């Protein structure tokens, strides 16, 4: 698998390799404990090794916590990967990476060393006991839509029928998303 850039936390060029046998999955990475930049970089590297080629990466954005607000600010980044793995296998890998990087699941929306959410898996609509894709809160979260719009402004949400830019324009989240 691998990462197109020499430094896994830096954005890639806008060039995308297209292979018909590969699925495109958009992942949101977030961290608000420890060395956030290092953790996001390590997560991106592990994703490139275990899930697929990172073909696009947004820059890093800092945002206030969402849901439970009395906690440190998050750094967020969106990655586009091309993968041969199915959606459940991508979930297995992201959860294994979260555990490896220190994620402990205690409080819903609580502070964490790393959080990796599957935003999209191609244009698939998935609803299982373990996985909901597209991510059910994607269109309500500015901290997701801003980095997603940076790398995929014209991607169309398969349920809502709107592009990322249209979702961002209509996003009810008033939170500031600051480029770092």
CSV table of N, CA and C in Angstrom, one decimal:
chain,number,residue,atom,x,y,z
A,1,UNK,N,0.9,-1.1,0.0
A,1,UNK,CA,0.0,0.0,0.0
A,1,UNK,C,0.9,1.2,0.0
A,2,UNK,N,0.8,2.1,0.9
A,2,UNK,CA,1.8,3.2,0.9
A,2,UNK,C,1.1,4.6,0.9
A,3,UNK,N,2.0,5.6,1.0
A,3,UNK,CA,1.6,7.0,1.0
A,3,UNK,C,2.4,7.7,-0.1
A,4,UNK,N,1.8,8.5,-0.9
A,4,UNK,CA,2.4,9.2,-2.0
A,4,UNK,C,3.5,10.2,-1.6
A,5,UNK,N,3.3,10.7,-0.4
A,5,UNK,CA,4.3,11.8,0.1
A,5,UNK,C,5.3,11.2,1.0
A,6,UNK,N,6.5,11.9,1.1
A,6,UNK,CA,7.5,11.4,2.0
A,6,UNK,C,7.2,11.7,3.4
A,7,UNK,N,6.4,12.7,3.7
A,7,UNK,CA,5.9,13.0,5.1
A,7,UNK,C,4.5,12.8,5.1
A,8,UNK,N,4.0,11.8,5.9
A,8,UNK,CA,2.6,11.4,5.9
A,8,UNK,C,1.6,12.4,6.3
A,9,UNK,N,2.0,13.5,7.0
A,9,UNK,CA,1.0,14.4,7.5
A,9,UNK,C,0.9,15.6,6.6
A,10,UNK,N,1.7,15.7,5.5
A,10,UNK,CA,1.6,16.8,4.6
A,10,UNK,C,0.6,16.5,3.5
A,11,UNK,N,-0.1,17.5,3.0
A,11,UNK,CA,-1.1,17.3,1.9
A,11,UNK,C,-0.4,16.8,0.7
A,12,UNK,N,-1.1,16.0,-0.1
A,12,UNK,CA,-0.6,15.6,-1.4
A,12,UNK,C,-1.1,16.5,-2.5
A,13,UNK,N,-0.6,16.3,-3.6
A,13,UNK,CA,-1.1,17.0,-4.8
A,13,UNK,C,-2.5,16.7,-5.1
A,14,UNK,N,-3.1,17.4,-6.0
A,14,UNK,CA,-4.5,17.2,-6.4
A,14,UNK,C,-4.6,16.0,-7.4
A,15,UNK,N,-3.5,15.5,-7.8
A,15,UNK,CA,-3.5,14.4,-8.8
A,15,UNK,C,-4.0,13.1,-8.1
A,16,UNK,N,-4.9,12.4,-8.7
A,16,UNK,CA,-5.5,11.2,-8.2
A,16,UNK,C,-5.3,10.0,-9.2
A,17,UNK,N,-4.8,8.9,-8.7
A,17,UNK,CA,-4.7,7.7,-9.5
A,17,UNK,C,-6.0,7.0,-9.5
A,18,UNK,N,-6.5,6.6,-10.6
A,18,UNK,CA,-7.8,5.9,-10.7
A,18,UNK,C,-7.6,4.5,-11.1
A,19,UNK,N,-8.1,3.5,-10.3
A,19,UNK,CA,-8.0,2.1,-10.6
A,19,UNK,C,-9.4,1.6,-10.4
A,20,UNK,N,-10.0,0.9,-11.3
A,20,UNK,CA,-11.3,0.4,-11.2
A,20,UNK,C,-11.5,-0.6,-10.0
A,21,UNK,N,-10.5,-1.3,-9.6
A,21,UNK,CA,-10.6,-2.3,-8.6
A,21,UNK,C,-10.4,-1.7,-7.2
A,22,UNK,N,-10.1,-0.5,-7.1
A,22,UNK,CA,-9.9,0.2,-5.8
A,22,UNK,C,-11.1,1.0,-5.4
A,23,UNK,N,-11.4,0.9,-4.2
A,23,UNK,CA,-12.5,1.8,-3.6
A,23,UNK,C,-11.9,3.0,-3.0
A,24,UNK,N,-12.6,4.1,-3.1
A,24,UNK,CA,-12.2,5.4,-2.5
A,24,UNK,C,-12.9,5.5,-1.2
A,25,UNK,N,-12.1,5.7,-0.1
A,25,UNK,CA,-12.7,6.0,1.2
A,25,UNK,C,-12.1,7.3,1.8
A,26,UNK,N,-13.0,8.1,2.3
A,26,UNK,CA,-12.6,9.3,3.0
A,26,UNK,C,-12.7,9.1,4.5
A,27,UNK,N,-11.6,9.4,5.1
A,27,UNK,CA,-11.5,9.2,6.6
A,27,UNK,C,-11.2,10.6,7.2
A,28,UNK,N,-11.8,10.8,8.4
A,28,UNK,CA,-11.6,12.0,9.2
A,28,UNK,C,-10.7,11.5,10.4
A,29,UNK,N,-9.6,12.2,10.6
A,29,UNK,CA,-8.7,11.9,11.7
A,29,UNK,C,-8.8,13.1,12.7
A,30,UNK,N,-8.9,12.8,13.9
A,30,UNK,CA,-9.0,13.8,15.0
A,30,UNK,C,-8.2,13.4,16.2
A,31,UNK,N,-7.6,14.4,16.9
A,31,UNK,CA,-6.9,14.2,18.1
A,31,UNK,C,-6.9,15.4,19.0
A,32,UNK,N,-7.1,15.2,20.3
A,32,UNK,CA,-7.1,16.4,21.2
A,32,UNK,C,-6.3,16.1,22.5
A,33,UNK,N,-5.6,15.0,22.5
A,33,UNK,CA,-4.7,14.7,23.6
A,33,UNK,C,-3.3,14.4,23.1
A,34,UNK,N,-2.3,14.6,23.9
A,34,UNK,CA,-0.9,14.3,23.6
A,34,UNK,C,-0.4,15.2,22.5
A,35,UNK,N,0.6,14.7,21.8
A,35,UNK,CA,1.2,15.4,20.6
A,35,UNK,C,0.3,15.2,19.4
A,36,UNK,N,-0.6,16.1,19.2
A,36,UNK,CA,-1.7,15.9,18.2
A,36,UNK,C,-1.1,15.8,16.8
A,37,UNK,N,-0.2,16.6,16.5
A,37,UNK,CA,0.4,16.6,15.1
A,37,UNK,C,1.1,15.3,14.9
A,38,UNK,N,1.9,14.8,15.8
A,38,UNK,CA,2.6,13.6,15.7
A,38,UNK,C,1.6,12.4,15.6
A,39,UNK,N,0.6,12.4,16.4
A,39,UNK,CA,-0.4,11.3,16.4
A,39,UNK,C,-1.1,11.3,15.1
A,40,UNK,N,-1.5,12.4,14.5
A,40,UNK,CA,-2.2,12.4,13.2
A,40,UNK,C,-1.3,11.9,12.1
A,41,UNK,N,0.0,12.3,12.2
A,41,UNK,CA,1.0,11.8,11.2
A,41,UNK,C,1.2,10.3,11.3
A,42,UNK,N,1.3,9.8,12.5
A,42,UNK,CA,1.5,8.4,12.7
A,42,UNK,C,0.2,7.6,12.2
A,43,UNK,N,-0.9,8.2,12.5
A,43,UNK,CA,-2.2,7.5,12.1
A,43,UNK,C,-2.2,7.4,10.6
A,44,UNK,N,-1.9,8.6,9.9
A,44,UNK,CA,-1.9,8.6,8.4
A,44,UNK,C,-0.9,7.6,7.9
A,45,UNK,N,0.3,7.5,8.5
A,45,UNK,CA,1.3,6.5,8.0
A,45,UNK,C,0.7,5.1,8.2
A,46,UNK,N,0.2,4.7,9.4
A,46,UNK,CA,-0.4,3.4,9.6
A,46,UNK,C,-1.5,3.1,8.6
A,47,UNK,N,-2.4,4.1,8.4
A,47,UNK,CA,-3.4,3.9,7.4
A,47,UNK,C,-2.9,3.6,6.0
A,48,UNK,N,-1.8,4.3,5.6
A,48,UNK,CA,-1.2,4.0,4.3
A,48,UNK,C,-0.6,2.6,4.2
A,49,UNK,N,-0.1,2.1,5.4
A,49,UNK,CA,0.5,0.8,5.4
A,49,UNK,C,-0.6,-0.3,5.4
A,50,UNK,N,-1.7,-0.1,6.1
A,50,UNK,CA,-2.7,-1.1,6.4
A,50,UNK,C,-4.0,-1.0,5.6
A,51,UNK,N,-4.3,0.2,5.1
A,51,UNK,CA,-5.6,0.3,4.4
A,51,UNK,C,-5.5,0.6,3.0
A,52,UNK,N,-4.6,1.5,2.6
A,52,UNK,CA,-4.4,1.8,1.2
A,52,UNK,C,-3.6,3.1,0.9
A,53,UNK,N,-3.4,3.4,-0.3
A,53,UNK,CA,-2.7,4.5,-0.7
A,53,UNK,C,-3.4,5.8,-0.4
A,54,UNK,N,-2.7,6.7,0.3
A,54,UNK,CA,-3.2,8.0,0.6
A,54,UNK,C,-3.0,8.9,-0.6
A,55,UNK,N,-4.1,9.2,-1.3
A,55,UNK,CA,-4.0,10.0,-2.6
A,55,UNK,C,-4.2,11.5,-2.4
A,56,UNK,N,-4.9,11.8,-1.3
A,56,UNK,CA,-5.1,13.2,-1.0
A,56,UNK,C,-5.2,13.4,0.5
A,57,UNK,N,-4.6,14.5,1.0
A,57,UNK,CA,-4.7,14.8,2.5
A,57,UNK,C,-4.9,16.3,2.6
A,58,UNK,N,-5.9,16.6,3.5
A,58,UNK,CA,-6.1,18.0,3.7
A,58,UNK,C,-5.0,18.5,4.7
A,59,UNK,N,-5.0,19.8,4.8
A,59,UNK,CA,-4.1,20.4,5.8
A,59,UNK,C,-4.8,20.2,7.2
A,60,UNK,N,-4.1,20.6,8.2
A,60,UNK,CA,-4.6,20.3,9.6
A,60,UNK,C,-5.4,21.6,10.0
A,61,UNK,N,-6.5,21.3,10.7
A,61,UNK,CA,-7.4,22.3,11.2
A,61,UNK,C,-7.6,22.1,12.7
A,62,UNK,N,-7.7,23.2,13.4
A,62,UNK,CA,-7.9,23.2,14.9
A,62,UNK,C,-9.4,23.6,15.1
A,63,UNK,N,-10.1,22.9,16.0
A,63,UNK,CA,-11.5,23.2,16.3
A,63,UNK,C,-11.7,22.9,17.7
A,64,UNK,N,-12.7,23.6,18.3
A,64,UNK,CA,-13.2,23.3,19.6
A,64,UNK,C,-13.9,21.9,19.6
A,65,UNK,N,-13.9,21.3,20.7
A,65,UNK,CA,-14.5,20.0,20.8
A,65,UNK,C,-16.0,20.1,20.5
A,66,UNK,N,-16.6,19.0,20.0
A,66,UNK,CA,-18.0,19.0,19.6
A,66,UNK,C,-18.7,17.9,20.4
A,67,UNK,N,-19.8,18.2,20.9
A,67,UNK,CA,-20.5,17.2,21.8
A,67,UNK,C,-20.3,17.5,23.2
A,68,UNK,N,-19.1,17.2,23.7
A,68,UNK,CA,-18.7,17.4,25.1
A,68,UNK,C,-17.6,18.5,24.9
A,69,UNK,N,-18.0,19.8,25.3
A,69,UNK,CA,-17.1,20.9,25.0
A,69,UNK,C,-16.1,21.2,26.0
A,70,UNK,N,-16.1,20.7,27.2
A,70,UNK,CA,-15.1,21.0,28.3
A,70,UNK,C,-13.9,20.0,28.1
A,71,UNK,N,-13.2,20.2,27.1
A,71,UNK,CA,-12.0,19.4,26.8
A,71,UNK,C,-11.1,20.2,25.8
A,72,UNK,N,-9.8,19.7,25.6
A,72,UNK,CA,-8.9,20.5,24.7
A,72,UNK,C,-9.4,20.5,23.3
A,73,UNK,N,-8.9,21.5,22.6
A,73,UNK,CA,-9.2,21.6,21.1
A,73,UNK,C,-8.7,20.4,20.3
A,74,UNK,N,-9.4,20.1,19.3
A,74,UNK,CA,-9.0,19.0,18.4
A,74,UNK,C,-8.2,19.5,17.2
A,75,UNK,N,-7.3,18.7,16.7
A,75,UNK,CA,-6.8,18.9,15.3
A,75,UNK,C,-7.4,17.8,14.5
A,76,UNK,N,-7.8,18.3,13.3
A,76,UNK,CA,-8.6,17.4,12.4
A,76,UNK,C,-7.9,17.4,11.0
A,77,UNK,N,-8.0,16.3,10.3
A,77,UNK,CA,-7.5,16.2,8.9
A,77,UNK,C,-8.4,15.1,8.2
A,78,UNK,N,-8.6,15.4,6.9
A,78,UNK,CA,-9.3,14.4,6.1
A,78,UNK,C,-8.4,13.8,5.1
A,79,UNK,N,-8.4,12.5,5.0
A,79,UNK,CA,-7.6,11.7,4.0
A,79,UNK,C,-8.5,11.0,3.0
A,80,UNK,N,-8.1,11.0,1.8
A,80,UNK,CA,-8.7,10.1,0.8
A,80,UNK,C,-7.7,9.0,0.5
A,81,UNK,N,-8.2,7.8,0.7
A,81,UNK,CA,-7.4,6.6,0.4
A,81,UNK,C,-8.0,5.8,-0.7
A,82,UNK,N,-7.2,5.1,-1.4
A,82,UNK,CA,-7.7,4.0,-2.4
A,82,UNK,C,-7.3,2.7,-1.8
A,83,UNK,N,-8.3,1.8,-1.7
A,83,UNK,CA,-8.1,0.6,-1.0
A,83,UNK,C,-8.7,-0.6,-1.7
A,84,UNK,N,-8.2,-1.8,-1.4
A,84,UNK,CA,-8.8,-3.1,-1.9
A,84,UNK,C,-9.6,-3.7,-0.8
A,85,UNK,N,-9.6,-3.1,0.4
A,85,UNK,CA,-10.3,-3.6,1.5
A,85,UNK,C,-11.8,-3.2,1.4
A,86,UNK,N,-12.7,-4.1,1.9
A,86,UNK,CA,-14.1,-3.8,2.0
A,86,UNK,C,-14.3,-2.8,3.2
A,87,UNK,N,-15.5,-2.3,3.3
A,87,UNK,CA,-15.8,-1.3,4.3
A,87,UNK,C,-15.6,-1.8,5.8
A,88,UNK,N,-16.0,-3.0,6.0
A,88,UNK,CA,-15.9,-3.6,7.4
A,88,UNK,C,-14.4,-3.8,7.7
A,89,UNK,N,-13.6,-4.2,6.7
A,89,UNK,CA,-12.2,-4.4,6.9
A,89,UNK,C,-11.5,-3.1,7.2
A,90,UNK,N,-12.0,-2.0,6.5
A,90,UNK,CA,-11.4,-0.7,6.8
A,90,UNK,C,-11.7,-0.3,8.2
A,91,UNK,N,-13.0,-0.6,8.6
A,91,UNK,CA,-13.3,-0.3,10.0
A,91,UNK,C,-12.5,-1.0,11.0
A,92,UNK,N,-12.2,-2.3,10.7
A,92,UNK,CA,-11.4,-3.1,11.6
A,92,UNK,C,-10.0,-2.5,11.7
A,93,UNK,N,-9.4,-2.1,10.6
A,93,UNK,CA,-8.1,-1.5,10.6
A,93,UNK,C,-8.1,-0.2,11.3
A,94,UNK,N,-9.1,0.7,11.1
A,94,UNK,CA,-9.1,2.0,11.7
A,94,UNK,C,-9.2,1.8,13.3
A,95,UNK,N,-10.0,0.9,13.7
A,95,UNK,CA,-10.2,0.7,15.1
A,95,UNK,C,-8.9,0.1,15.7
A,96,UNK,N,-8.2,-0.8,15.0
A,96,UNK,CA,-6.9,-1.4,15.5
A,96,UNK,C,-5.9,-0.3,15.6
A,97,UNK,N,-5.8,0.6,14.6
A,97,UNK,CA,-4.9,1.8,14.7
A,97,UNK,C,-5.2,2.7,15.9
A,98,UNK,N,-6.5,3.0,16.1
A,98,UNK,CA,-6.9,3.8,17.2
A,98,UNK,C,-6.4,3.2,18.5
A,99,UNK,N,-6.6,1.9,18.7
A,99,UNK,CA,-6.2,1.2,19.9
A,99,UNK,C,-4.7,1.3,20.0
A,100,UNK,N,-3.9,1.0,18.9
A,100,UNK,CA,-2.5,1.1,19.0
A,100,UNK,C,-2.0,2.4,19.3
A,101,UNK,N,-2.7,3.5,19.0
A,101,UNK,CA,-2.2,4.9,19.2
A,101,UNK,C,-2.8,5.4,20.6
A,102,UNK,N,-3.4,4.5,21.4
A,102,UNK,CA,-3.8,4.9,22.7
A,102,UNK,C,-5.3,5.3,22.9
A,103,UNK,N,-6.1,5.0,21.9
A,103,UNK,CA,-7.5,5.3,22.1
A,103,UNK,C,-8.2,4.4,23.1
A,104,UNK,N,-8.8,4.9,24.1
A,104,UNK,CA,-9.6,4.2,25.0
A,104,UNK,C,-11.0,4.7,25.0
A,105,UNK,N,-12.0,3.9,24.7
A,105,UNK,CA,-13.4,4.3,24.6
A,105,UNK,C,-14.1,4.3,25.9
A,106,UNK,N,-14.2,5.5,26.5
A,106,UNK,CA,-14.9,5.7,27.8
A,106,UNK,C,-16.2,6.6,27.5
A,107,UNK,N,-15.9,7.8,27.3
A,107,UNK,CA,-17.0,8.8,27.1
A,107,UNK,C,-17.3,9.1,25.7
A,108,UNK,N,-18.6,9.0,25.3
A,108,UNK,CA,-19.0,9.3,23.9
A,108,UNK,C,-18.6,10.8,23.7
A,109,UNK,N,-17.9,11.1,22.6
A,109,UNK,CA,-17.5,12.4,22.2
A,109,UNK,C,-16.5,13.0,23.2
A,110,UNK,N,-15.8,12.1,24.0
A,110,UNK,CA,-14.9,12.6,25.0
A,110,UNK,C,-13.5,12.8,24.4
A,111,UNK,N,-12.6,13.3,25.2
A,111,UNK,CA,-11.2,13.5,24.8
A,111,UNK,C,-10.6,12.2,24.4
A,112,UNK,N,-9.6,12.3,23.4
A,112,UNK,CA,-9.0,11.1,22.9
A,112,UNK,C,-7.7,11.4,22.2
A,113,UNK,N,-6.8,10.4,22.2
A,113,UNK,CA,-5.5,10.6,21.5
A,113,UNK,C,-5.7,10.5,20.0
A,114,UNK,N,-6.7,9.7,19.6
A,114,UNK,CA,-7.0,9.6,18.1
A,114,UNK,C,-8.4,9.1,17.9
A,115,UNK,N,-9.0,9.6,16.9
A,115,UNK,CA,-10.3,9.2,16.4
A,115,UNK,C,-10.2,9.1,14.9
A,116,UNK,N,-10.7,8.0,14.3
A,116,UNK,CA,-10.7,7.9,12.9
A,116,UNK,C,-12.1,7.5,12.5
A,117,UNK,N,-12.7,8.3,11.7
A,117,UNK,CA,-14.1,8.1,11.3
A,117,UNK,C,-14.1,7.8,9.8
A,118,UNK,N,-14.9,6.8,9.3
A,118,UNK,CA,-15.1,6.6,7.9
A,118,UNK,C,-16.3,7.5,7.5
A,119,UNK,N,-15.9,8.5,6.6
A,119,UNK,CA,-16.9,9.4,6.1
A,119,UNK,C,-17.7,8.9,5.0
A,120,UNK,N,-17.0,8.4,4.0
A,120,UNK,CA,-17.6,7.8,2.8
A,120,UNK,C,-16.8,6.5,2.4
A,121,UNK,N,-17.4,5.6,1.8
A,121,UNK,CA,-16.8,4.5,1.1
A,121,UNK,C,-17.4,4.4,-0.3
A,122,UNK,N,-16.6,4.9,-1.3
A,122,UNK,CA,-17.2,5.1,-2.6
A,122,UNK,C,-18.5,5.9,-2.5
A,123,UNK,N,-19.5,5.5,-3.2
A,123,UNK,CA,-20.8,6.1,-3.1
A,123,UNK,C,-21.8,5.1,-2.4
A,124,UNK,N,-21.2,4.2,-1.6
A,124,UNK,CA,-22.0,3.2,-0.9
A,124,UNK,C,-22.8,3.8,0.3
A,125,UNK,N,-24.0,3.2,0.5
A,125,UNK,CA,-24.8,3.5,1.7
A,125,UNK,C,-24.8,2.2,2.5
A,126,UNK,N,-24.2,2.3,3.7
A,126,UNK,CA,-24.0,1.1,4.5
A,126,UNK,C,-24.7,1.4,5.9
A,127,UNK,N,-25.5,0.4,6.3
A,127,UNK,CA,-26.1,0.5,7.7
A,127,UNK,C,-26.1,-0.8,8.3
A,128,UNK,N,-25.1,-1.1,9.2
A,128,UNK,CA,-25.0,-2.3,9.9
A,128,UNK,C,-24.9,-2.0,11.4
A,129,UNK,N,-24.8,-3.0,12.2
A,129,UNK,CA,-24.7,-2.8,13.6
A,129,UNK,C,-23.4,-2.2,14.0
A,130,UNK,N,-22.4,-2.3,13.1
A,130,UNK,CA,-21.1,-1.8,13.4
A,130,UNK,C,-20.7,-0.5,12.6
A,131,UNK,N,-21.4,-0.2,11.5
A,131,UNK,CA,-20.9,0.8,10.6
A,131,UNK,C,-22.1,1.5,9.9
A,132,UNK,N,-22.0,2.8,9.9
A,132,UNK,CA,-23.0,3.6,9.1
A,132,UNK,C,-22.2,4.5,8.2
A,133,UNK,N,-22.4,4.4,6.9
A,133,UNK,CA,-21.7,5.2,5.9
A,133,UNK,C,-22.8,5.6,4.9
A,134,UNK,N,-22.8,6.9,4.5
A,134,UNK,CA,-21.9,8.0,5.0
A,134,UNK,C,-22.1,8.2,6.5
A,135,UNK,N,-21.0,8.8,7.0
A,135,UNK,CA,-21.1,9.2,8.5
A,135,UNK,C,-22.3,10.0,8.8
A,136,UNK,N,-23.1,9.6,9.8
A,136,UNK,CA,-24.4,10.2,10.0
A,136,UNK,C,-24.3,11.7,10.4
A,137,UNK,N,-23.2,12.2,11.0
A,137,UNK,CA,-23.1,13.6,11.4
A,137,UNK,C,-22.3,14.4,10.5
A,138,UNK,N,-21.8,13.8,9.4
A,138,UNK,CA,-20.9,14.5,8.5
A,138,UNK,C,-21.4,15.9,8.1
A,139,UNK,N,-22.7,16.0,7.7
A,139,UNK,CA,-23.2,17.2,7.1
A,139,UNK,C,-23.5,18.3,8.2
A,140,UNK,N,-23.4,17.9,9.5
A,140,UNK,CA,-23.7,18.8,10.6
A,140,UNK,C,-22.4,19.3,11.3
A,141,UNK,N,-21.2,18.9,10.8
A,141,UNK,CA,-20.0,19.3,11.5
A,141,UNK,C,-19.0,20.0,10.6
A,142,UNK,N,-18.8,21.3,10.9
A,142,UNK,CA,-17.9,22.1,10.1
A,142,UNK,C,-16.5,21.6,10.2
A,143,UNK,N,-16.1,21.0,11.3
A,143,UNK,CA,-14.7,20.5,11.4
A,143,UNK,C,-14.5,19.3,10.5
A,144,UNK,N,-15.5,18.7,10.0
A,144,UNK,CA,-15.4,17.6,9.0
A,144,UNK,C,-15.5,18.2,7.6
A,145,UNK,N,-16.5,19.1,7.4
A,145,UNK,CA,-16.7,19.6,6.0
A,145,UNK,C,-15.6,20.5,5.5
A,146,UNK,N,-15.0,21.3,6.4
A,146,UNK,CA,-13.9,22.2,5.9
A,146,UNK,C,-12.8,21.5,5.3
A,147,UNK,N,-12.1,20.5,6.0
A,147,UNK,CA,-11.0,19.8,5.4
A,147,UNK,C,-11.5,18.9,4.2
A,148,UNK,N,-12.7,18.4,4.3
A,148,UNK,CA,-13.3,17.6,3.2
A,148,UNK,C,-13.4,18.4,2.0
A,149,UNK,N,-13.9,19.6,2.1
A,149,UNK,CA,-14.1,20.5,1.0
A,149,UNK,C,-12.8,20.9,0.4
A,150,UNK,N,-11.7,20.9,1.1
A,150,UNK,CA,-10.4,21.2,0.6
A,150,UNK,C,-9.9,20.2,-0.4
A,151,UNK,N,-10.2,18.9,-0.1
A,151,UNK,CA,-9.7,17.8,-1.0
A,151,UNK,C,-10.8,17.2,-1.9
A,152,UNK,N,-12.1,17.5,-1.6
A,152,UNK,CA,-13.1,16.9,-2.5
A,152,UNK,C,-14.3,17.8,-2.5
A,153,UNK,N,-14.2,19.0,-3.0
A,153,UNK,CA,-15.3,20.0,-3.0
A,153,UNK,C,-16.5,19.6,-3.8
A,154,UNK,N,-16.3,18.8,-4.8
A,154,UNK,CA,-17.4,18.4,-5.7
A,154,UNK,C,-18.0,17.0,-5.4
A,155,UNK,N,-17.4,16.3,-4.4
A,155,UNK,CA,-17.9,15.0,-4.1
A,155,UNK,C,-19.4,15.1,-3.6
A,156,UNK,N,-20.2,14.2,-4.2
A,156,UNK,CA,-21.7,14.3,-3.9
A,156,UNK,C,-22.0,13.3,-2.8
A,157,UNK,N,-22.7,13.7,-1.7
A,157,UNK,CA,-23.2,12.9,-0.7
A,157,UNK,C,-24.2,12.0,-1.3
A,158,UNK,N,-24.1,10.6,-1.1
A,158,UNK,CA,-25.0,9.7,-1.8
A,158,UNK,C,-26.4,9.7,-1.3
A,159,UNK,N,-26.6,10.2,-0.1
A,159,UNK,CA,-28.0,10.3,0.5
A,159,UNK,C,-28.6,11.6,0.3
A,160,UNK,N,-27.8,12.7,0.5
A,160,UNK,CA,-28.4,14.0,0.5
A,160,UNK,C,-28.3,14.7,-0.9
A,161,UNK,N,-27.5,14.1,-1.8
A,161,UNK,CA,-27.4,14.6,-3.2
A,161,UNK,C,-26.8,16.0,-3.3
A,162,UNK,N,-26.0,16.4,-2.3
A,162,UNK,CA,-25.3,17.7,-2.4
A,162,UNK,C,-23.8,17.5,-2.3
A,163,UNK,N,-23.1,18.4,-3.0
A,163,UNK,CA,-21.7,18.4,-2.9
A,163,UNK,C,-21.2,18.8,-1.6
A,164,UNK,N,-19.9,18.5,-1.3
A,164,UNK,CA,-19.3,19.0,-0.1
A,164,UNK,C,-19.4,20.5,0.2
A,165,UNK,N,-19.2,21.2,-0.9
A,165,UNK,CA,-19.3,22.7,-0.8
A,165,UNK,C,-20.7,23.1,-0.4
A,166,UNK,N,-21.7,22.5,-1.0
A,166,UNK,CA,-23.1,22.8,-0.7
A,166,UNK,C,-23.4,22.4,0.7
A,167,UNK,N,-22.9,21.3,1.2
A,167,UNK,CA,-23.1,20.9,2.6
A,167,UNK,C,-22.5,21.9,3.5
A,168,UNK,N,-21.3,22.3,3.2
A,168,UNK,CA,-20.6,23.3,4.0
A,168,UNK,C,-21.4,24.6,4.1
A,169,UNK,N,-21.9,25.1,2.9
A,169,UNK,CA,-22.6,26.3,2.9
A,169,UNK,C,-23.9,26.2,3.7
A,170,UNK,N,-24.5,25.1,3.9
A,170,UNK,CA,-25.7,24.9,4.7
A,170,UNK,C,-25.4,24.3,6.1
A,171,UNK,N,-24.2,24.2,6.5
A,171,UNK,CA,-23.9,23.6,7.7
A,171,UNK,C,-24.3,24.4,8.9
A,172,UNK,N,-25.1,23.8,9.9
A,172,UNK,CA,-25.6,24.6,11.0
A,172,UNK,C,-24.6,24.8,12.1
A,173,UNK,N,-23.4,24.1,12.0
A,173,UNK,CA,-22.4,24.2,13.1
A,173,UNK,C,-21.7,25.6,13.0
A,174,UNK,N,-21.8,26.4,14.1
A,174,UNK,CA,-21.2,27.7,14.1
A,174,UNK,C,-19.7,27.7,14.5
A,175,UNK,N,-19.2,26.5,14.8
A,175,UNK,CA,-17.8,26.4,15.3
A,175,UNK,C,-16.8,26.9,14.3
A,176,UNK,N,-15.7,27.5,14.9
A,176,UNK,CA,-14.6,28.0,14.0
A,176,UNK,C,-13.7,26.8,13.7
A,177,UNK,N,-13.3,26.8,12.5
A,177,UNK,CA,-12.3,25.7,12.0
A,177,UNK,C,-11.1,26.5,11.5
A,178,UNK,N,-10.0,26.5,12.3
A,178,UNK,CA,-8.9,27.3,12.1
A,178,UNK,C,-7.8,26.5,11.4
A,179,UNK,N,-7.3,26.9,10.3
A,179,UNK,CA,-6.1,26.3,9.6
A,179,UNK,C,-4.9,26.5,10.4
A,180,UNK,N,-4.1,25.5,10.7
A,180,UNK,CA,-2.9,25.7,11.4
A,180,UNK,C,-1.7,25.5,10.5
